[in-house]
């Protein structure tokens, strides 16, 4: 199994190199040269298997032998043994043929743990085998940062720097990043938005000298390994709900397009998926794209669902690569045009092809509150604001009612307690193991939205203890 860059000018790599590289050298994102196929027999054989066993089966062809089977199996076992619920990703019925898949049973209470807990182990394993160390830099709108820090803490061959927009992450998210006592962990508050943080990270990667000197690596959702590992829960949900005989649909609260792209990848691998529904908050660039074919930037407005407050969805480039027939030069032109003018489009036939699988809906903060309240009143379930957007998008875009619709619940309600309490009057409690989060001491640095300042900080911090 080999991987190519969406911009066509970076070396073709095997999985272990893609894992460590994060972003491709030409600024593109790695995608598999071809999609491995799950056949009906493979899916049938997964019925009744544990989450960890299915994870091993799904991930194995993508890893392509770069991690030995026995090691990969041990890592998938260890990863999902660390989740709070024995089902790992429990499916709850919320309507006649409507389901909620809880993806918040991991250490930091958001779906990002599914990928990052395993990515951290894969990094440590590959680095140790090579006798190398890396500097991981990442931008977060909240959940990636805590999940990445939790996955990399105490790893001897990794330094991790996480940039978050000051004052725009929830207190729980912030404390999950700033209360980790580990010398290799650096949480940095940036005076700017999430997109500013993301641009700073891209800027560091585009500085070839700095990239090489620090041996930079990324674990934000541009890293292929994360998308790959997220394919697993789509397969698990489908198998539990009757695949390969029955189709399944998914509704996904979306920001960087990493999660729902994993659903699309699962479909490319042969999983019988009918619909992929994209849910956005009022930062609705993706929703507008799927309605009109035009990708048009606008300002970012803070919402109750901060992990989706972004204007440029980096993983969209992976879908674009497919939409443009795998033509890296065409992807480059498209992205250049978007960066230059803030608006670019695809033609009607390409949009129509994408819309055979994708549909999209948006929900503002008032709607989000209403959905949280309604869900609580009708089922007793507490939804976090992101999950509520997925549930609502599922209702708005539902096609064939005979096909089970799975809304992905991406965060635990206790991660966004203010919004949940305002909607329901219930203050959701953190799990017992985290109940002292607000008593722990915070450590973090605050930096301006300035690439030079951030690079100096990284150089100094890595130099200080290596
Ligand atoms: C990151 C995140 C999202 C958005 O996921 P993408 O892969 O960026 O689309 C949605 N909900 C929560 C809770 C998140 O943490």
Coordinates of C-alpha atoms and ligand atoms in Angstrom, one line a residue:
X1 CA 0.0 0.0 0.0
X2 CA 1.4 3.3 -1.1
X3 CA 0.3 6.9 -0.6
X4 CA 0.3 9.9 -3.0
X5 CA 0.0 13.6 -2.3
X6 CA -3.2 15.4 -3.4
X7 CA -0.9 18.0 -5.0
X8 CA 1.0 15.4 -7.0
X9 CA 4.6 16.7 -6.3
X10 CA 5.7 14.9 -3.2
X11 CA 7.3 11.5 -3.0
X12 CA 5.1 8.4 -2.9
X13 CA 5.4 6.9 0.6
X14 CA 4.5 3.9 2.6
X15 CA 2.3 4.1 5.7
X16 CA 5.0 4.6 8.3
X17 CA 6.5 7.5 6.5
X18 CA 3.1 9.1 5.9
X19 CA 2.4 8.7 9.6
X20 CA 5.5 10.6 10.6
X21 CA 5.3 13.2 7.8
X22 CA 1.8 14.5 8.4
X23 CA 1.5 17.1 5.7
X24 CA 3.2 16.1 2.3
X25 CA 6.2 18.1 1.2
X26 CA 4.3 19.8 -1.6
X27 CA 1.8 21.1 0.9
X28 CA -0.8 18.4 -0.1
X29 CA -2.4 15.7 2.0
X30 CA -1.6 12.0 1.6
X31 CA -4.2 9.6 0.3
X32 CA -4.0 5.9 -0.6
X33 CA -3.0 5.2 -4.2
X34 CA -6.0 2.8 -4.3
X35 CA -8.7 1.8 -1.8
X36 CA -8.5 -1.6 -0.2
X37 CA -11.8 -3.4 -0.5
X38 CA -14.0 -5.0 2.2
X39 CA -16.0 -7.7 0.6
X40 CA -19.3 -9.0 1.9
X41 CA -17.6 -12.0 3.4
X42 CA -15.2 -9.8 5.4
X43 CA -18.1 -7.7 6.8
X44 CA -20.1 -10.8 7.6
X45 CA -17.1 -12.2 9.5
X46 CA -17.0 -9.0 11.6
X47 CA -20.5 -9.5 13.1
X48 CA -20.1 -10.1 16.8
X49 CA -16.4 -9.2 16.9
X50 CA -15.1 -6.7 19.4
X51 CA -14.3 -3.1 18.5
X52 CA -10.6 -3.7 18.8
X53 CA -10.8 -6.8 16.6
X54 CA -12.6 -5.0 13.9
X55 CA -10.1 -2.1 14.2
X56 CA -7.2 -4.5 13.5
X57 CA -9.0 -6.0 10.5
X58 CA -9.9 -2.6 9.0
X59 CA -6.5 -0.9 9.6
X60 CA -4.3 -3.8 8.6
X61 CA -4.4 -3.3 4.8
X62 CA -3.7 0.4 5.1
X63 CA -0.7 -0.2 7.2
X64 CA 0.6 -2.5 4.5
X65 CA 3.0 -4.4 6.6
X66 CA 5.0 -1.4 7.9
X67 CA 3.9 -2.3 11.4
X68 CA 4.0 -6.1 12.2
X69 CA 0.6 -7.7 12.6
X70 CA 1.4 -8.8 16.2
X71 CA 2.4 -5.2 17.2
X72 CA -0.6 -3.7 15.4
X73 CA -3.0 -6.1 17.2
X74 CA -1.4 -5.3 20.6
X75 CA -1.8 -1.6 19.9
X76 CA -5.4 -1.8 18.9
X77 CA -6.2 -4.0 21.9
X78 CA -4.5 -1.6 24.3
X79 CA -6.0 1.5 22.8
X80 CA -9.6 0.5 23.0
X81 CA -9.2 -1.2 26.4
X82 CA -8.6 2.4 27.7
X83 CA -12.1 3.5 26.8
X84 CA -14.7 3.9 29.5
X85 CA -17.5 1.8 28.0
X86 CA -17.2 -1.9 27.2
X87 CA -18.7 -1.4 23.8
X88 CA -16.1 1.3 23.1
X89 CA -18.6 3.1 20.7
X90 CA -22.0 2.3 22.0
X91 CA -25.0 2.6 19.6
X92 CA -28.2 4.0 21.2
X93 CA -31.6 4.0 19.6
X94 CA -33.2 7.4 19.5
X95 CA -36.0 6.9 17.0
X96 CA -37.7 4.2 14.9
X97 CA -34.7 3.7 12.7
X98 CA -32.5 6.5 14.1
X99 CA -29.3 5.8 16.1
X100 CA -26.7 7.7 18.0
X101 CA -23.2 6.4 18.1
X102 CA -21.4 7.6 21.2
X103 CA -17.8 8.5 20.2
X104 CA -16.9 10.2 23.5
X105 CA -16.0 7.3 25.8
X106 CA -12.2 7.9 25.4
X107 CA -9.8 9.6 27.8
X108 CA -10.6 13.2 26.7
X109 CA -14.3 12.8 26.0
X110 CA -14.4 13.5 22.3
X111 CA -14.2 11.3 19.2
X112 CA -10.7 12.4 18.5
X113 CA -9.4 9.9 21.1
X114 CA -10.4 7.1 18.7
X115 CA -7.7 8.0 16.3
X116 CA -5.2 9.8 18.5
X117 CA -4.9 7.2 21.2
X118 CA -3.7 4.7 18.5
X119 CA -1.7 7.3 16.5
X120 CA 0.3 8.1 19.7
X121 CA 1.2 4.4 20.1
X122 CA 2.0 4.1 16.4
X123 CA 4.3 7.1 16.6
X124 CA 6.2 5.8 19.6
X125 CA 6.5 2.4 18.0
X126 CA 7.9 3.6 14.7
X127 CA 10.2 6.2 16.2
X128 CA 11.6 3.7 18.6
X129 CA 12.3 1.2 15.8
X130 CA 14.2 4.0 13.9
X131 CA 15.9 5.6 16.9
X132 CA 14.4 8.9 16.0
X133 CA 12.6 11.7 17.7
X134 CA 10.0 14.3 16.5
X135 CA 8.5 17.6 17.3
X136 CA 4.7 17.5 16.9
X137 CA 3.0 20.8 16.2
X138 CA -0.7 21.1 16.0
X139 CA -3.6 23.6 16.0
X140 CA -6.8 23.0 17.9
X141 CA -10.2 24.5 18.2
X142 CA -10.4 22.5 21.4
X143 CA -10.7 18.8 21.2
X144 CA -7.8 17.8 19.0
X145 CA -5.3 19.5 21.4
X146 CA -6.4 17.7 24.5
X147 CA -6.7 14.3 22.6
X148 CA -3.2 14.8 21.0
X149 CA -1.6 15.8 24.3
X150 CA -3.2 12.9 26.1
X151 CA -1.9 10.5 23.4
X152 CA 1.7 11.9 23.4
X153 CA 2.3 12.7 27.0
X154 CA 5.3 11.1 28.6
X155 CA 6.6 9.7 25.3
X156 CA 10.4 10.1 25.3
X157 CA 10.8 10.5 21.6
X158 CA 8.2 13.2 21.1
X159 CA 7.8 16.9 22.0
X160 CA 4.3 18.2 21.4
X161 CA 3.3 21.9 20.9
X162 CA -0.4 22.6 20.7
X163 CA -1.7 26.1 19.6
X164 CA -5.2 27.0 20.7
X165 CA -7.2 30.3 20.2
X166 CA -7.1 32.1 23.4
X167 CA -10.5 32.4 25.1
X168 CA -12.3 30.4 22.4
X169 CA -12.0 26.9 23.8
X170 CA -14.3 25.7 26.6
X171 CA -12.9 25.7 30.2
X172 CA -13.0 21.9 30.2
X173 CA -11.1 21.7 26.9
X174 CA -8.5 24.2 28.1
X175 CA -7.9 22.4 31.4
X176 CA -7.5 19.1 29.6
X177 CA -4.6 20.7 27.7
X178 CA -3.1 22.8 30.4
X179 CA -3.2 20.5 33.5
X180 CA -1.1 17.6 32.0
X181 CA 2.1 17.4 34.0
X182 CA 4.6 16.2 31.4
X183 CA 7.8 17.8 30.3
X184 CA 7.3 17.0 26.6
X185 CA 3.9 18.8 26.6
X186 CA 3.6 22.5 25.6
X187 CA 0.1 24.1 25.4
X188 CA 0.2 27.6 23.8
X189 CA -2.6 30.1 23.8
X190 CA -2.5 32.2 20.6
X191 CA -4.0 35.7 20.4
X192 CA -6.1 34.8 17.3
X193 CA -8.7 32.4 15.9
X194 CA -8.5 28.7 15.2
X195 CA -7.7 29.5 11.5
X196 CA -4.8 31.7 12.6
X197 CA -3.5 28.8 14.7
X198 CA -3.9 26.5 11.7
X199 CA -2.0 29.0 9.5
X200 CA 0.8 29.2 12.0
X201 CA 1.2 25.4 11.9
X202 CA 1.1 25.4 8.1
X203 CA 3.7 28.2 8.1
X204 CA 6.0 26.1 10.3
X205 CA 5.7 23.2 7.9
X206 CA 6.2 25.4 4.8
X207 CA 9.5 26.6 6.3
X208 CA 11.7 23.8 5.0
X209 CA 14.7 24.7 7.1
X210 CA 12.7 24.8 10.3
X211 CA 10.8 21.7 9.4
X212 CA 14.0 19.8 9.0
X213 CA 15.9 21.2 12.0
X214 CA 13.0 20.3 14.4
X215 CA 12.0 17.1 12.6
X216 CA 8.4 18.4 12.5
X217 CA 5.4 16.2 12.5
X218 CA 1.6 16.7 12.8
X219 CA -1.2 14.8 14.4
X220 CA -4.0 17.2 13.5
X221 CA -6.6 15.8 11.1
X222 CA -4.4 16.4 8.0
X223 CA -2.5 13.3 9.2
X224 CA -3.7 10.4 7.1
X225 CA -3.5 7.9 10.0
X226 CA -6.3 9.7 11.8
X227 CA -8.7 9.5 8.9
X228 CA -7.7 5.8 8.5
X229 CA -8.4 4.9 12.1
X230 CA -11.8 6.8 12.0
X231 CA -13.0 4.5 9.2
X232 CA -13.3 1.8 11.9
X233 CA -16.4 3.1 13.7
X234 CA -18.3 3.5 10.4
X235 CA -17.6 -0.2 9.8
X236 CA -18.5 -1.1 13.3
X237 CA -21.8 0.8 13.1
X238 CA -22.7 -0.7 9.7
X239 CA -21.9 -4.2 10.8
X240 CA -23.9 -3.9 14.0
X241 CA -26.9 -2.5 12.0
X242 CA -27.0 -5.2 9.3
X243 CA -24.2 -4.7 6.8
X244 CA -23.4 -6.1 4.3
X245 CA -27.1 -7.0 3.7
X246 CA -28.4 -3.6 4.7
X247 CA -27.2 -0.1 3.8
X248 CA -26.6 2.5 6.6
X249 CA -26.5 6.3 6.5
X250 CA -24.4 8.6 8.7
X251 CA -24.8 12.2 9.9
X252 CA -21.6 13.9 11.0
X253 CA -21.1 17.2 12.8
X254 CA -18.3 18.6 10.7
X255 CA -15.5 21.2 10.9
X256 CA -12.2 20.2 9.3
X257 CA -14.0 17.5 7.2
X258 CA -11.8 14.7 8.7
X259 CA -14.5 12.7 10.4
X260 CA -17.0 12.6 7.5
X261 CA -14.2 12.1 5.0
X262 CA -13.4 8.9 6.9
X263 CA -17.1 7.8 6.2
X264 CA -16.5 8.5 2.6
X265 CA -13.3 6.5 2.7
X266 CA -15.3 3.6 4.3
X267 CA -17.7 3.8 1.4
X268 CA -14.8 3.8 -1.1
X269 CA -13.6 0.6 0.6
X270 CA -16.9 -1.1 -0.1
X271 CA -19.0 -0.4 3.0
X272 CA -22.6 -0.1 2.0
X273 CA -23.3 3.5 2.9
X274 CA -26.4 5.3 1.5
X275 CA -26.0 8.9 2.7
X276 CA -23.3 10.9 4.3
X277 CA -24.9 14.0 5.9
X278 CA -22.6 16.9 6.8
X279 CA -23.9 19.1 9.7
X280 CA -22.4 22.5 10.2
X281 CA -23.0 25.4 12.6
X282 CA -23.4 28.9 11.3
X283 CA -19.8 28.7 10.0
X284 CA -21.4 26.9 7.1
X285 CA -18.8 27.1 4.3
X286 CA -19.1 23.3 3.7
X287 CA -22.9 23.4 3.7
X288 CA -22.9 26.2 1.2
X289 CA -20.4 24.2 -1.0
X290 CA -22.7 21.2 -1.1
X291 CA -25.6 23.4 -1.9
X292 CA -24.0 25.5 -4.7
X293 CA -20.6 24.0 -5.7
X294 CA -19.0 27.2 -4.7
X295 CA -16.4 27.3 -1.9
X296 CA -16.5 30.8 -0.5
X297 CA -14.6 32.1 2.6
X298 CA -16.3 34.3 5.1
X299 CA -15.4 35.3 8.6
X300 CA -15.5 32.9 11.6
X301 CA -18.1 33.5 14.1
X302 CA -17.9 31.9 17.6
X303 CA -20.7 29.5 18.3
X304 CA -21.7 27.0 21.0
X305 CA -19.9 24.3 19.0
X306 CA -16.3 25.7 18.9
X307 CA -14.7 22.6 17.4
X308 CA -16.6 23.4 14.2
X309 CA -15.8 27.1 14.2
X310 CA -13.6 27.2 11.1
X311 CA -13.7 28.6 7.7
X312 CA -11.2 26.4 5.8
X313 CA -11.8 22.7 6.1
X314 CA -8.3 21.2 5.4
X315 CA -9.5 17.6 4.8
X316 CA -11.8 18.8 2.0
X317 CA -8.7 18.7 -0.2
X318 CA -8.8 14.9 0.0
X319 CA -12.4 14.8 -1.5
X320 CA -11.4 17.5 -4.0
X321 CA -8.6 15.3 -5.2
X322 CA -11.1 12.6 -6.0
X323 CA -13.6 15.0 -7.5
X324 CA -10.9 16.3 -9.9
X325 CA -10.0 12.8 -11.0
X326 CA -6.8 12.5 -9.0
X327 CA -5.2 15.4 -10.9
X328 CA -2.6 17.0 -8.5
X329 CA -2.0 20.0 -10.7
X330 CA -5.7 20.7 -10.9
X331 CA -5.9 20.5 -7.0
X332 CA -3.0 22.9 -6.8
X333 CA -4.6 25.5 -9.1
X334 CA -7.9 25.2 -7.2
X335 CA -6.3 25.7 -3.8
X336 CA -4.2 28.6 -5.1
X337 CA -7.3 30.3 -6.5
X338 CA -9.1 29.8 -3.2
X339 CA -6.2 31.2 -1.2
X340 CA -5.9 34.2 -3.6
X341 CA -9.5 35.2 -4.1
X342 CA -11.4 33.5 -1.3
X343 CA -13.8 31.8 -3.7
X344 CA -13.6 28.9 -6.2
X345 CA -16.1 26.4 -7.5
X346 CA -16.5 23.0 -9.1
X347 CA -18.6 22.4 -12.2
X348 CA -22.2 21.1 -12.0
X349 CA -21.4 17.5 -13.1
X350 CA -18.7 17.2 -10.3
X351 CA -21.1 18.7 -7.8
X352 CA -23.8 16.3 -8.8
X353 CA -21.5 13.4 -8.4
X354 CA -20.5 14.5 -4.9
X355 CA -24.2 15.0 -4.0
X356 CA -25.0 11.4 -4.8
X357 CA -23.4 10.6 -1.4
X358 CA -23.2 13.9 0.5
X359 CA -25.9 16.2 1.7
X360 CA -25.6 19.1 4.2
X361 CA -27.5 21.1 6.7
X362 CA -26.7 24.0 9.0
X363 CA -27.9 24.8 12.5
X364 CA -27.4 28.1 14.4
X365 CA -27.0 28.4 18.2
X366 CA -30.8 28.8 18.9
X367 CA -31.5 25.7 16.9
X368 CA -28.7 23.8 18.7
X369 CA -30.3 24.7 22.1
X370 CA -33.7 23.6 20.8
X371 CA -32.4 20.3 19.6
X372 CA -30.6 19.6 22.9
X373 CA -33.8 20.4 24.8
X374 CA -36.0 18.3 22.5
X375 CA -33.7 15.3 22.7
X376 CA -33.6 15.4 26.4
X377 CA -37.4 15.7 26.7
X378 CA -38.2 12.9 24.3
X379 CA -35.4 10.4 25.1
X380 CA -33.6 11.5 28.3
X381 CA -30.3 11.7 26.3
X382 CA -28.0 14.7 26.9
X383 CA -26.4 15.9 23.7
X384 CA -23.4 18.2 23.5
X385 CA -23.8 21.1 21.0
X386 CA -21.8 19.4 18.3
X387 CA -23.7 16.2 18.5
X388 CA -27.0 18.1 18.4
X389 CA -26.0 19.5 15.0
X390 CA -25.4 16.0 13.7
X391 CA -28.8 14.8 15.0
X392 CA -30.6 17.8 13.4
X393 CA -28.7 17.4 10.1
X394 CA -29.8 13.7 10.0
X395 CA -33.5 14.8 10.3
X396 CA -33.2 17.6 7.7
X397 CA -31.5 15.5 5.1
X398 CA -33.0 12.0 5.7
X399 CA -33.7 10.1 2.5
X400 CA -34.9 6.5 2.6
X401 CA -36.5 5.9 6.0
X402 CA -35.9 2.2 5.8
X403 CA -32.1 2.8 5.9
X404 CA -30.8 3.2 9.5
X405 CA -29.5 6.7 10.1
X406 CA -26.6 6.9 12.6
X407 CA -25.8 10.4 14.0
X408 CA -22.3 10.5 15.4
X409 CA -22.1 12.0 18.9
X410 CA -18.7 13.5 18.9
X411 CA -18.3 14.9 22.4
X412 CA -19.5 14.1 25.9
X413 CA -22.1 16.6 27.2
X414 CA -19.8 17.4 30.2
X415 CA -17.3 18.9 27.8
X416 CA -19.7 21.7 27.0
X417 CA -21.7 21.9 30.3
X418 CA -22.8 25.6 30.0
X419 CA -24.7 25.0 26.7
X420 CA -26.2 21.8 27.9
X421 CA -27.3 23.3 31.2
X422 CA -28.8 26.4 29.5
X423 CA -30.9 24.1 27.3
X424 CA -32.0 21.4 29.8
X425 CA -31.4 22.7 33.3
X426 CA -29.2 19.7 33.9
X427 CA -25.5 20.2 34.6
X428 CA -23.8 17.2 33.1
X429 CA -21.1 15.7 35.4
X430 CA -17.6 14.8 34.3
X431 CA -16.7 11.1 34.7
X432 CA -15.4 10.2 38.1
X433 CA -11.8 9.9 37.0
X434 CA -11.8 13.6 35.9
X435 CA -13.9 15.1 38.7
X436 CA -11.0 17.1 40.1
X437 CA -10.1 18.7 36.8
X438 CA -10.9 22.2 38.1
X439 CA -8.6 21.7 41.1
X440 CA -5.6 20.9 39.0
X441 CA -2.9 23.5 38.3
X442 CA -2.7 25.0 34.8
X443 CA 0.6 25.5 32.9
X444 CA 0.6 27.2 29.5
X445 CA 2.2 30.1 27.5
X446 CA 0.5 32.9 25.6
X447 CA 2.0 34.0 22.3
X448 CA 1.0 36.6 19.6
X449 CA -0.3 35.5 16.2
X450 CA 3.2 35.7 14.8
X451 CA 5.1 32.9 13.1
X452 CA 8.5 34.1 14.2
X453 CA 7.5 34.2 17.9
X454 CA 6.1 30.7 17.7
X455 CA 9.1 29.3 16.0
X456 CA 11.4 30.9 18.6
X457 CA 9.4 29.4 21.3
X458 CA 9.5 25.9 19.8
X459 CA 13.3 26.1 19.2
X460 CA 13.9 27.2 22.7
X461 CA 11.7 24.6 24.4
X462 CA 13.0 21.7 22.4
X463 CA 16.6 22.8 22.9
X464 CA 16.1 23.2 26.7
X465 CA 15.8 19.5 27.4
X466 CA 17.3 17.6 24.4
Ligands
LIG1 C1 -13.2 18.0 16.0 C2 -14.6 17.9 16.3 C3 -15.6 18.0 15.3 C4 -15.3 18.2 13.9 O1 -14.6 17.1 13.3 P1 -13.9 17.2 11.9 O2 -13.2 16.0 11.7 O3 -12.9 18.4 12.1 O4 -14.9 17.5 10.9 C5 -16.9 17.8 15.7 N1 -17.3 17.7 17.0 C6 -16.4 17.6 18.0 C7 -16.8 17.4 19.4 C8 -15.0 17.7 17.7 O5 -14.1 17.7 18.6

